[in-house]
Amino acid sequence: MKLFLRILSGAVFCASAISKLFFMESFELYVFSFGFLGFDLCSLLSRILVSSELIIGIGLISGIWRRTVNWACALMLGFFSVFLLWRWALGDNQSCHCFGDVLEMNPWQSLLKNLVIGALLAFGWNVPKRDIVTVLKEKFPALRDTLCRAVVAATVSLASFSVVFATNPASLYFRIFSRSNSFSEQLWGPVSDEFSLSDGRQAVMFLSPLCEHCQHCASKVSTILSRHDLDLSRLHVVFMTVTDNEADMDVLIPAFYEKAGIEPFDVDTHILGYERFIPMTDGIMPLVCLFEDASLLKEYSYSTLDEKAFVEFLLSGEESHDNGEQ
């Protein structure tokens, strides 16, 4: 029974890691929303946390390095429990993404889950006596115990980190090395005149109301704006129509912000027909473009959006505007 409960605890850790992995972008944004670190570091931290959960889960199931895994599990449960209590004290009752977007749990539900796993861990602290390395040594008597355990642990750890960091197109290496070059300045010229965006520095987000990545992009930008308390006068949103009836956007745009989990941007919002939007963006969305007098300075996708450069651009736009008024 003790062994079964220990394996069950390990299975919960593995399920938690895998469910986050399938919705990695949402988990990255959740970590980023607390404003402690920049987005790239939050992405790295998110993946380290998921990898650690997976390694601990496999360790609990396999029984290898039992004591080390026990303490690592206890420390992780303690850390997350303190975090959940902090969120509760601040009045946060939103999902804590313990199981990604698969299962929503508020801080109290997640805390109860941690207490149950902690109890199962304490109950099965000293099992199993016979783990995977013991089985391997029985089949291959020449294997040295310490070396064998180190090799197995290193293999499991390397495999776990490799799976987590290689999965999902928005992984950290993609964000660092990928550069998008999709936007057509020639087609933007008439549109910028139409929307009165031809003068000065303007940041424009190009979004589709039905695009999940666009929702993530909006959530990321919302967090950046709130943590830096920026003036939104130079930020604009252009939504692509997705039906032949433009009136449908009156329903689709509020639904977009609701699914993104943020308040609608208090900025100039424009609607552009898909027959003009798609050739201009080459069908790539979301895009965040920085313009000066309608000339494209920088183009970002959701994955490559640079918080520091984006903030500096808006601040420099404010300074230019102030100098012009003087």
GROMACS .gro file of C-alpha atoms in nm:
model
  326
    1MET     CA    1   0.000   0.000   0.000
    2LYS     CA    2   0.278   0.246   0.087
    3LEU     CA    3   0.450   0.180  -0.244
    4PHE     CA    4   0.124   0.231  -0.434
    5LEU     CA    5   0.061   0.565  -0.262
    6ARG     CA    6   0.416   0.678  -0.338
    7ILE     CA    7   0.372   0.588  -0.705
    8LEU     CA    8   0.040   0.773  -0.702
    9SER     CA    9   0.217   1.085  -0.570
   10GLY     CA   10   0.475   1.054  -0.846
   11ALA     CA   11   0.201   1.018  -1.104
   12VAL     CA   12   0.041   1.342  -0.984
   13PHE     CA   13   0.374   1.525  -1.022
   14CYS     CA   14   0.419   1.384  -1.374
   15ALA     CA   15   0.060   1.475  -1.468
   16SER     CA   16   0.111   1.828  -1.338
   17ALA     CA   17   0.432   1.869  -1.540
   18ILE     CA   18   0.287   1.723  -1.862
   19SER     CA   19  -0.032   1.930  -1.842
   20LYS     CA   20   0.174   2.249  -1.802
   21LEU     CA   21   0.391   2.142  -2.094
   22PHE     CA   22   0.091   2.123  -2.328
   23PHE     CA   23  -0.004   2.480  -2.232
   24MET     CA   24   0.345   2.620  -2.179
   25GLU     CA   25   0.265   2.965  -2.314
   26SER     CA   26  -0.012   3.013  -2.059
   27PHE     CA   27   0.215   2.901  -1.774
   28GLU     CA   28   0.493   3.134  -1.890
   29LEU     CA   29   0.249   3.425  -1.894
   30TYR     CA   30   0.123   3.330  -1.548
   31VAL     CA   31   0.478   3.341  -1.406
   32PHE     CA   32   0.548   3.662  -1.598
   33SER     CA   33   0.231   3.827  -1.463
   34PHE     CA   34   0.386   3.860  -1.115
   35GLY     CA   35   0.640   4.109  -1.250
   36PHE     CA   36   0.947   3.968  -1.075
   37LEU     CA   37   1.151   3.899  -1.389
   38GLY     CA   38   1.160   3.972  -1.760
   39PHE     CA   39   0.974   3.742  -1.996
   40ASP     CA   40   1.276   3.543  -2.116
   41LEU     CA   41   1.382   3.467  -1.758
   42CYS     CA   42   1.022   3.377  -1.671
   43SER     CA   43   1.019   3.141  -1.967
   44LEU     CA   44   1.341   2.980  -1.847
   45LEU     CA   45   1.215   2.958  -1.487
   46SER     CA   46   0.885   2.805  -1.603
   47ARG     CA   47   1.063   2.531  -1.791
   48ILE     CA   48   1.300   2.459  -1.502
   49LEU     CA   49   0.999   2.422  -1.271
   50VAL     CA   50   0.821   2.187  -1.511
   51SER     CA   51   1.140   1.982  -1.564
   52SER     CA   52   1.190   1.958  -1.187
   53GLU     CA   53   0.833   1.839  -1.136
   54LEU     CA   54   0.882   1.572  -1.401
   55ILE     CA   55   1.211   1.454  -1.251
   56ILE     CA   56   1.062   1.435  -0.901
   57GLY     CA   57   0.760   1.248  -1.033
   58ILE     CA   58   0.979   0.992  -1.210
   59GLY     CA   59   1.197   0.966  -0.900
   60LEU     CA   60   0.897   0.891  -0.678
   61ILE     CA   61   0.771   0.626  -0.918
   62SER     CA   62   1.107   0.458  -0.982
   63GLY     CA   63   1.240   0.478  -0.626
   64ILE     CA   64   1.586   0.592  -0.736
   65TRP     CA   65   1.774   0.828  -0.501
   66ARG     CA   66   1.485   0.788  -0.258
   67ARG     CA   67   1.601   1.023   0.018
   68THR     CA   68   1.714   1.297  -0.222
   69VAL     CA   69   1.384   1.277  -0.411
   70ASN     CA   70   1.189   1.280  -0.083
   71TRP     CA   71   1.353   1.602   0.033
   72ALA     CA   72   1.327   1.762  -0.310
   73CYS     CA   73   0.957   1.678  -0.316
   74ALA     CA   74   0.905   1.812   0.036
   75LEU     CA   75   1.088   2.137  -0.045
   76MET     CA   76   0.889   2.189  -0.366
   77LEU     CA   77   0.559   2.124  -0.187
   78GLY     CA   78   0.661   2.364   0.090
   79PHE     CA   79   0.767   2.636  -0.153
   80PHE     CA   80   0.448   2.618  -0.357
   81SER     CA   81   0.232   2.601  -0.045
   82VAL     CA   82   0.388   2.925   0.086
   83PHE     CA   83   0.334   3.078  -0.258
   84LEU     CA   84  -0.033   2.973  -0.255
   85LEU     CA   85  -0.085   3.120   0.092
   86TRP     CA   86   0.069   3.446  -0.031
   87ARG     CA   87  -0.167   3.451  -0.330
   88TRP     CA   88  -0.464   3.385  -0.103
   89ALA     CA   89  -0.357   3.664   0.135
   90LEU     CA   90  -0.360   3.903  -0.162
   91GLY     CA   91  -0.713   3.797  -0.249
   92ASP     CA   92  -0.619   3.601  -0.560
   93ASN     CA   93  -0.876   3.330  -0.632
   94GLN     CA   94  -0.775   3.268  -0.993
   95SER     CA   95  -0.636   2.941  -1.125
   96CYS     CA   96  -0.277   2.883  -1.018
   97HIS     CA   97  -0.204   2.669  -1.327
   98CYS     CA   98  -0.098   2.367  -1.122
   99PHE     CA   99  -0.232   2.152  -1.405
  100GLY     CA  100  -0.193   2.407  -1.682
  101ASP     CA  101  -0.521   2.483  -1.854
  102VAL     CA  102  -0.643   2.124  -1.819
  103LEU     CA  103  -0.783   2.164  -1.467
  104GLU     CA  104  -0.846   2.497  -1.299
  105MET     CA  105  -0.772   2.505  -0.926
  106ASN     CA  106  -0.781   2.810  -0.702
  107PRO     CA  107  -0.510   2.859  -0.436
  108TRP     CA  108  -0.706   2.682  -0.162
  109GLN     CA  109  -0.779   2.379  -0.379
  110SER     CA  110  -0.414   2.361  -0.481
  111LEU     CA  111  -0.304   2.396  -0.120
  112LEU     CA  112  -0.530   2.106  -0.021
  113LYS     CA  113  -0.380   1.900  -0.304
  114ASN     CA  114  -0.030   1.975  -0.172
  115LEU     CA  115  -0.128   1.872   0.181
  116VAL     CA  116  -0.263   1.539   0.052
  117ILE     CA  117   0.053   1.471  -0.149
  118GLY     CA  118   0.262   1.569   0.154
  119ALA     CA  119   0.072   1.320   0.369
  120LEU     CA  120   0.121   1.046   0.109
  121LEU     CA  121   0.491   1.128   0.092
  122ALA     CA  122   0.529   1.110   0.470
  123PHE     CA  123   0.341   0.778   0.479
  124GLY     CA  124   0.564   0.624   0.213
  125TRP     CA  125   0.890   0.801   0.308
  126ASN     CA  126   1.096   0.481   0.349
  127VAL     CA  127   0.971   0.285   0.048
  128PRO     CA  128   1.060   0.130  -0.183
  129LYS     CA  129   1.343  -0.084  -0.053
  130ARG     CA  130   1.387  -0.227  -0.403
  131ASP     CA  131   1.420   0.022  -0.685
  132ILE     CA  132   1.511   0.014  -1.053
  133VAL     CA  133   1.885   0.016  -0.981
  134THR     CA  134   1.848  -0.290  -0.757
  135VAL     CA  135   1.675  -0.468  -1.042
  136LEU     CA  136   1.953  -0.372  -1.286
  137LYS     CA  137   2.222  -0.495  -1.043
  138GLU     CA  138   2.046  -0.830  -1.014
  139LYS     CA  139   2.064  -0.868  -1.391
  140PHE     CA  140   2.414  -0.717  -1.423
  141PRO     CA  141   2.609  -0.800  -1.101
  142ALA     CA  142   2.921  -0.619  -1.227
  143LEU     CA  143   2.750  -0.279  -1.207
  144ARG     CA  144   2.869  -0.054  -0.926
  145ASP     CA  145   2.580   0.078  -0.718
  146THR     CA  146   2.680   0.447  -0.697
  147LEU     CA  147   2.784   0.470  -1.062
  148CYS     CA  148   2.468   0.299  -1.179
  149ARG     CA  149   2.247   0.532  -0.974
  150ALA     CA  150   2.434   0.837  -1.103
  151VAL     CA  151   2.397   0.724  -1.466
  152VAL     CA  152   2.025   0.650  -1.428
  153ALA     CA  153   1.960   0.981  -1.248
  154ALA     CA  154   2.159   1.178  -1.508
  155THR     CA  155   1.975   1.006  -1.793
  156VAL     CA  156   1.633   1.076  -1.642
  157SER     CA  157   1.724   1.439  -1.570
  158LEU     CA  158   1.871   1.500  -1.916
  159ALA     CA  159   1.571   1.339  -2.086
  160SER     CA  160   1.326   1.545  -1.877
  161PHE     CA  161   1.499   1.876  -1.947
  162SER     CA  162   1.535   1.789  -2.316
  163VAL     CA  163   1.165   1.711  -2.354
  164VAL     CA  164   1.055   2.026  -2.171
  165PHE     CA  165   1.292   2.266  -2.348
  166ALA     CA  166   1.243   2.114  -2.695
  167THR     CA  167   0.864   2.106  -2.680
  168ASN     CA  168   0.649   2.399  -2.795
  169PRO     CA  169   0.749   2.642  -3.073
  170ALA     CA  170   0.771   2.934  -2.827
  171SER     CA  171   1.059   2.774  -2.636
  172LEU     CA  172   1.342   2.995  -2.519
  173TYR     CA  173   1.588   2.917  -2.798
  174PHE     CA  174   1.319   3.000  -3.057
  175ARG     CA  175   1.252   3.333  -2.888
  176ILE     CA  176   1.620   3.425  -2.884
  177PHE     CA  177   1.715   3.319  -3.235
  178SER     CA  178   1.394   3.362  -3.434
  179ARG     CA  179   1.332   3.686  -3.619
  180SER     CA  180   1.016   3.761  -3.815
  181ASN     CA  181   1.022   3.959  -4.139
  182SER     CA  182   0.664   3.940  -4.254
  183PHE     CA  183   0.531   4.292  -4.262
  184SER     CA  184   0.477   4.488  -4.586
  185GLU     CA  185   0.554   4.858  -4.541
  186GLN     CA  186   0.421   4.928  -4.890
  187LEU     CA  187   0.075   4.799  -4.802
  188TRP     CA  188   0.090   4.966  -4.459
  189GLY     CA  189   0.127   5.317  -4.606
  190PRO     CA  190  -0.237   5.365  -4.717
  191VAL     CA  191  -0.364   5.197  -4.400
  192SER     CA  192  -0.156   5.421  -4.174
  193ASP     CA  193  -0.296   5.727  -4.350
  194GLU     CA  194  -0.648   5.591  -4.316
  195PHE     CA  195  -0.604   5.533  -3.941
  196SER     CA  196  -0.407   5.859  -3.887
  197LEU     CA  197  -0.095   5.671  -3.777
  198SER     CA  198   0.152   5.826  -4.020
  199ASP     CA  199   0.309   6.080  -3.783
  200GLY     CA  200   0.554   6.023  -3.499
  201ARG     CA  201   0.632   5.704  -3.314
  202GLN     CA  202   0.352   5.449  -3.302
  203ALA     CA  203   0.339   5.092  -3.167
  204VAL     CA  204   0.076   4.882  -3.341
  205MET     CA  205  -0.047   4.534  -3.251
  206PHE     CA  206  -0.192   4.328  -3.536
  207LEU     CA  207  -0.430   4.066  -3.401
  208SER     CA  208  -0.700   3.823  -3.499
  209PRO     CA  209  -0.993   3.790  -3.255
  210LEU     CA  210  -0.993   3.411  -3.294
  211CYS     CA  211  -0.618   3.350  -3.259
  212GLU     CA  212  -0.500   3.188  -2.933
  213HIS     CA  213  -0.145   3.316  -2.983
  214CYS     CA  214  -0.288   3.666  -3.029
  215GLN     CA  215  -0.461   3.628  -2.692
  216HIS     CA  216  -0.129   3.532  -2.533
  217CYS     CA  217   0.038   3.829  -2.700
  218ALA     CA  218  -0.229   4.066  -2.566
  219SER     CA  219  -0.188   3.920  -2.218
  220LYS     CA  220   0.189   3.965  -2.236
  221VAL     CA  221   0.159   4.326  -2.353
  222SER     CA  222  -0.102   4.395  -2.083
  223THR     CA  223   0.140   4.277  -1.815
  224ILE     CA  224   0.422   4.488  -1.958
  225LEU     CA  225   0.201   4.797  -1.967
  226SER     CA  226   0.076   4.755  -1.610
  227ARG     CA  227   0.419   4.695  -1.457
  228HIS     CA  228   0.568   5.004  -1.626
  229ASP     CA  229   0.263   5.231  -1.598
  230LEU     CA  230   0.305   5.356  -1.955
  231ASP     CA  231   0.113   5.618  -2.148
  232LEU     CA  232  -0.103   5.433  -2.401
  233SER     CA  233  -0.152   5.721  -2.643
  234ARG     CA  234   0.105   5.574  -2.885
  235LEU     CA  235  -0.019   5.217  -2.870
  236HIS     CA  236  -0.280   5.102  -3.118
  237VAL     CA  237  -0.454   4.774  -3.197
  238VAL     CA  238  -0.559   4.657  -3.541
  239PHE     CA  239  -0.797   4.361  -3.545
  240MET     CA  240  -0.851   4.154  -3.857
  241THR     CA  241  -1.208   4.076  -3.957
  242VAL     CA  242  -1.277   3.702  -3.967
  243THR     CA  243  -1.621   3.717  -4.129
  244ASP     CA  244  -1.775   3.914  -4.414
  245ASN     CA  245  -1.990   4.100  -4.163
  246GLU     CA  246  -1.782   4.361  -3.981
  247ALA     CA  247  -2.058   4.400  -3.720
  248ASP     CA  248  -1.957   4.058  -3.583
  249MET     CA  249  -1.645   4.226  -3.441
  250ASP     CA  250  -1.862   4.395  -3.178
  251VAL     CA  251  -1.902   4.050  -3.024
  252LEU     CA  252  -1.570   3.892  -3.118
  253ILE     CA  253  -1.342   4.162  -2.976
  254PRO     CA  254  -1.491   4.158  -2.620
  255ALA     CA  255  -1.480   3.777  -2.634
  256PHE     CA  256  -1.112   3.798  -2.736
  257TYR     CA  257  -1.020   3.997  -2.424
  258GLU     CA  258  -1.230   3.770  -2.204
  259LYS     CA  259  -1.048   3.461  -2.332
  260ALA     CA  260  -0.715   3.638  -2.288
  261GLY     CA  261  -0.809   3.701  -1.924
  262ILE     CA  262  -0.741   4.074  -1.938
  263GLU     CA  263  -0.933   4.400  -1.947
  264PRO     CA  264  -0.981   4.550  -2.295
  265PHE     CA  265  -0.698   4.787  -2.389
  266ASP     CA  266  -0.792   5.150  -2.341
  267VAL     CA  267  -0.628   5.240  -2.673
  268ASP     CA  268  -0.727   5.328  -3.027
  269THR     CA  269  -0.866   5.013  -3.182
  270HIS     CA  270  -0.908   4.971  -3.556
  271ILE     CA  271  -1.067   4.702  -3.769
  272LEU     CA  272  -0.920   4.597  -4.101
  273GLY     CA  273  -1.070   4.357  -4.354
  274TYR     CA  274  -0.893   4.024  -4.386
  275GLU     CA  275  -0.845   4.083  -4.761
  276ARG     CA  276  -0.610   4.373  -4.670
  277PHE     CA  277  -0.478   4.245  -4.337
  278ILE     CA  278  -0.345   3.910  -4.459
  279PRO     CA  279  -0.133   4.038  -4.753
  280MET     CA  280   0.009   4.313  -4.530
  281THR     CA  281   0.118   4.073  -4.253
  282ASP     CA  282   0.184   3.779  -4.486
  283GLY     CA  283  -0.074   3.592  -4.280
  284ILE     CA  284   0.151   3.602  -3.972
  285MET     CA  285  -0.017   3.697  -3.645
  286PRO     CA  286   0.018   3.829  -3.388
  287LEU     CA  287   0.261   4.101  -3.487
  288VAL     CA  288   0.378   4.398  -3.281
  289CYS     CA  289   0.533   4.662  -3.505
  290LEU     CA  290   0.714   4.980  -3.410
  291PHE     CA  291   0.686   5.268  -3.656
  292GLU     CA  292   0.832   5.613  -3.693
  293ASP     CA  293   0.646   5.833  -3.941
  294ALA     CA  294   0.494   5.516  -4.090
  295SER     CA  295   0.838   5.361  -4.146
  296LEU     CA  296   0.888   5.021  -3.985
  297LEU     CA  297   1.161   5.025  -3.720
  298LYS     CA  298   1.106   4.684  -3.563
  299GLU     CA  299   0.876   4.388  -3.602
  300TYR     CA  300   0.806   4.133  -3.328
  301SER     CA  301   0.606   3.815  -3.304
  302TYR     CA  302   0.459   3.700  -2.974
  303SER     CA  303   0.770   3.491  -2.913
  304THR     CA  304   1.026   3.759  -2.995
  305LEU     CA  305   0.862   4.063  -2.831
  306ASP     CA  306   1.136   4.237  -2.635
  307GLU     CA  307   0.999   4.399  -2.320
  308LYS     CA  308   1.291   4.638  -2.271
  309ALA     CA  309   1.292   4.760  -2.632
  310PHE     CA  310   0.913   4.792  -2.637
  311VAL     CA  311   0.907   5.000  -2.318
  312GLU     CA  312   1.197   5.219  -2.429
  313PHE     CA  313   1.022   5.283  -2.759
  314LEU     CA  314   0.701   5.400  -2.591
  315LEU     CA  315   0.895   5.613  -2.345
  316SER     CA  316   1.097   5.772  -2.623
  317GLY     CA  317   0.771   5.842  -2.801
  318GLU     CA  318   0.642   6.022  -2.492
  319GLU     CA  319   0.964   6.227  -2.471
  320SER     CA  320   0.942   6.319  -2.840
  321HIS     CA  321   0.581   6.422  -2.794
  322ASP     CA  322   0.668   6.637  -2.491
  323ASN     CA  323   0.956   6.806  -2.676
  324GLY     CA  324   0.726   6.879  -2.969
  325GLU     CA  325   0.475   7.050  -2.740
  326GLN     CA  326   0.749   7.266  -2.588
   0.00000   0.00000   0.00000
